[in-house]
Amino acid sequence: MNAFRELDPLLHSQLRLSIISLLISVKSAEFNFLLEKTGATRGNISVQLKKLEEAGYIEIIKSFRDNYPLTTCRITPAGVEAFEKYVDALKDYLGK
């Protein structure tokens, strides 16, 4: 029997996995969209976005819209690859 592949600890967090899953489907999203879809608090989502950015999985773009700060997150090629590896590893655990 083959050993199971290690799951990416960064993506093994429910909130970070939720963020990456959302960004996989939409490519980029505003902070408030991620906040609404995940149900996380502003502080918690900010911390998790920073961790994903530091890992190179997402890019955070800060700008302004009508004089209000706007934060947009975009998944990077490294983020897509990490997500795909994570899903493949999970499939191993499920025997699929």
PDB file of C-alpha atoms in Angstrom, residues 3-76:
ATOM      1  CA  ALA A   3       1.838   6.048   1.762  1.00  0.00           C
ATOM      2  CA  PHE A   4      -0.556   8.941   1.690  1.00  0.00           C
ATOM      3  CA  ARG A   5       0.756  12.204   0.315  1.00  0.00           C
ATOM      4  CA  GLU A   6       1.132  15.012   2.813  1.00  0.00           C
ATOM      5  CA  LEU A   7      -1.650  17.579   2.702  1.00  0.00           C
ATOM      6  CA  ASP A   8      -0.522  21.189   2.323  1.00  0.00           C
ATOM      7  CA  PRO A   9      -0.891  22.546   5.873  1.00  0.00           C
ATOM      8  CA  LEU A  10      -1.592  26.014   4.508  1.00  0.00           C
ATOM      9  CA  LEU A  11      -4.630  24.774   2.584  1.00  0.00           C
ATOM     10  CA  HIS A  12      -5.718  22.386   5.325  1.00  0.00           C
ATOM     11  CA  SER A  13      -7.245  25.337   7.218  1.00  0.00           C
ATOM     12  CA  GLN A  14     -10.968  25.558   6.502  1.00  0.00           C
ATOM     13  CA  LEU A  15     -10.973  29.314   5.910  1.00  0.00           C
ATOM     14  CA  ARG A  16      -7.861  29.342   3.706  1.00  0.00           C
ATOM     15  CA  LEU A  17      -9.249  26.419   1.703  1.00  0.00           C
ATOM     16  CA  SER A  18     -12.549  28.305   1.318  1.00  0.00           C
ATOM     17  CA  ILE A  19     -10.730  31.399   0.059  1.00  0.00           C
ATOM     18  CA  ILE A  20      -8.640  29.441  -2.455  1.00  0.00           C
ATOM     19  CA  SER A  21     -11.703  27.483  -3.617  1.00  0.00           C
ATOM     20  CA  LEU A  22     -13.592  30.718  -4.245  1.00  0.00           C
ATOM     21  CA  LEU A  23     -10.660  32.276  -6.082  1.00  0.00           C
ATOM     22  CA  ILE A  24     -10.223  29.151  -8.235  1.00  0.00           C
ATOM     23  CA  SER A  25     -13.754  29.664  -9.560  1.00  0.00           C
ATOM     24  CA  VAL A  26     -13.701  33.455  -9.982  1.00  0.00           C
ATOM     25  CA  LYS A  27      -9.938  34.141 -10.505  1.00  0.00           C
ATOM     26  CA  SER A  28     -10.136  37.420  -8.548  1.00  0.00           C
ATOM     27  CA  ALA A  29     -12.505  38.806  -5.936  1.00  0.00           C
ATOM     28  CA  GLU A  30     -12.955  41.839  -3.742  1.00  0.00           C
ATOM     29  CA  PHE A  31     -12.380  41.542  -0.009  1.00  0.00           C
ATOM     30  CA  ASN A  32     -16.075  42.091   0.783  1.00  0.00           C
ATOM     31  CA  PHE A  33     -17.098  39.266  -1.583  1.00  0.00           C
ATOM     32  CA  LEU A  34     -14.743  36.867   0.217  1.00  0.00           C
ATOM     33  CA  LEU A  35     -15.983  38.157   3.568  1.00  0.00           C
ATOM     34  CA  GLU A  36     -19.607  37.541   2.606  1.00  0.00           C
ATOM     35  CA  LYS A  37     -19.030  34.111   1.049  1.00  0.00           C
ATOM     36  CA  THR A  38     -16.875  32.728   3.869  1.00  0.00           C
ATOM     37  CA  GLY A  39     -18.789  34.251   6.788  1.00  0.00           C
ATOM     38  CA  ALA A  40     -15.451  35.019   8.466  1.00  0.00           C
ATOM     39  CA  THR A  41     -14.702  38.110  10.512  1.00  0.00           C
ATOM     40  CA  ARG A  42     -12.717  40.945   8.924  1.00  0.00           C
ATOM     41  CA  GLY A  43      -9.772  40.338  11.224  1.00  0.00           C
ATOM     42  CA  ASN A  44      -9.647  36.595  10.653  1.00  0.00           C
ATOM     43  CA  ILE A  45      -9.946  36.815   6.880  1.00  0.00           C
ATOM     44  CA  SER A  46      -7.240  39.515   6.784  1.00  0.00           C
ATOM     45  CA  VAL A  47      -4.821  37.261   8.673  1.00  0.00           C
ATOM     46  CA  GLN A  48      -5.564  34.291   6.416  1.00  0.00           C
ATOM     47  CA  LEU A  49      -5.223  36.370   3.227  1.00  0.00           C
ATOM     48  CA  LYS A  50      -1.818  37.559   4.427  1.00  0.00           C
ATOM     49  CA  LYS A  51      -0.688  33.955   5.011  1.00  0.00           C
ATOM     50  CA  LEU A  52      -1.833  32.968   1.508  1.00  0.00           C
ATOM     51  CA  GLU A  53      -0.075  35.999   0.046  1.00  0.00           C
ATOM     52  CA  GLU A  54       3.165  35.233   1.894  1.00  0.00           C
ATOM     53  CA  ALA A  55       3.060  31.688   0.488  1.00  0.00           C
ATOM     54  CA  GLY A  56       2.663  33.121  -3.023  1.00  0.00           C
ATOM     55  CA  TYR A  57      -0.771  31.524  -3.484  1.00  0.00           C
ATOM     56  CA  ILE A  58      -2.621  34.814  -3.946  1.00  0.00           C
ATOM     57  CA  GLU A  59      -1.866  38.383  -4.921  1.00  0.00           C
ATOM     58  CA  ILE A  60      -3.464  41.226  -2.958  1.00  0.00           C
ATOM     59  CA  ILE A  61      -4.099  44.437  -4.876  1.00  0.00           C
ATOM     60  CA  LYS A  62      -4.942  47.566  -2.895  1.00  0.00           C
ATOM     61  CA  SER A  63      -6.593  50.443  -4.720  1.00  0.00           C
ATOM     62  CA  PHE A  64      -9.407  52.951  -4.334  1.00  0.00           C
ATOM     63  CA  ARG A  65     -12.944  53.137  -5.704  1.00  0.00           C
ATOM     64  CA  ASP A  66     -14.770  56.423  -5.216  1.00  0.00           C
ATOM     65  CA  ASN A  67     -12.245  57.457  -2.533  1.00  0.00           C
ATOM     66  CA  TYR A  68     -12.823  54.228  -0.572  1.00  0.00           C
ATOM     67  CA  PRO A  69     -10.112  51.607  -0.107  1.00  0.00           C
ATOM     68  CA  LEU A  70     -10.618  48.522  -2.269  1.00  0.00           C
ATOM     69  CA  THR A  71      -8.783  45.248  -1.689  1.00  0.00           C
ATOM     70  CA  THR A  72      -8.873  42.685  -4.469  1.00  0.00           C
ATOM     71  CA  CYS A  73      -7.413  39.189  -4.249  1.00  0.00           C
ATOM     72  CA  ARG A  74      -6.266  37.169  -7.223  1.00  0.00           C
ATOM     73  CA  ILE A  75      -5.089  33.566  -7.262  1.00  0.00           C
ATOM     74  CA  THR A  76      -1.582  33.044  -8.647  1.00  0.00           C
TER      75      THR A  76
END
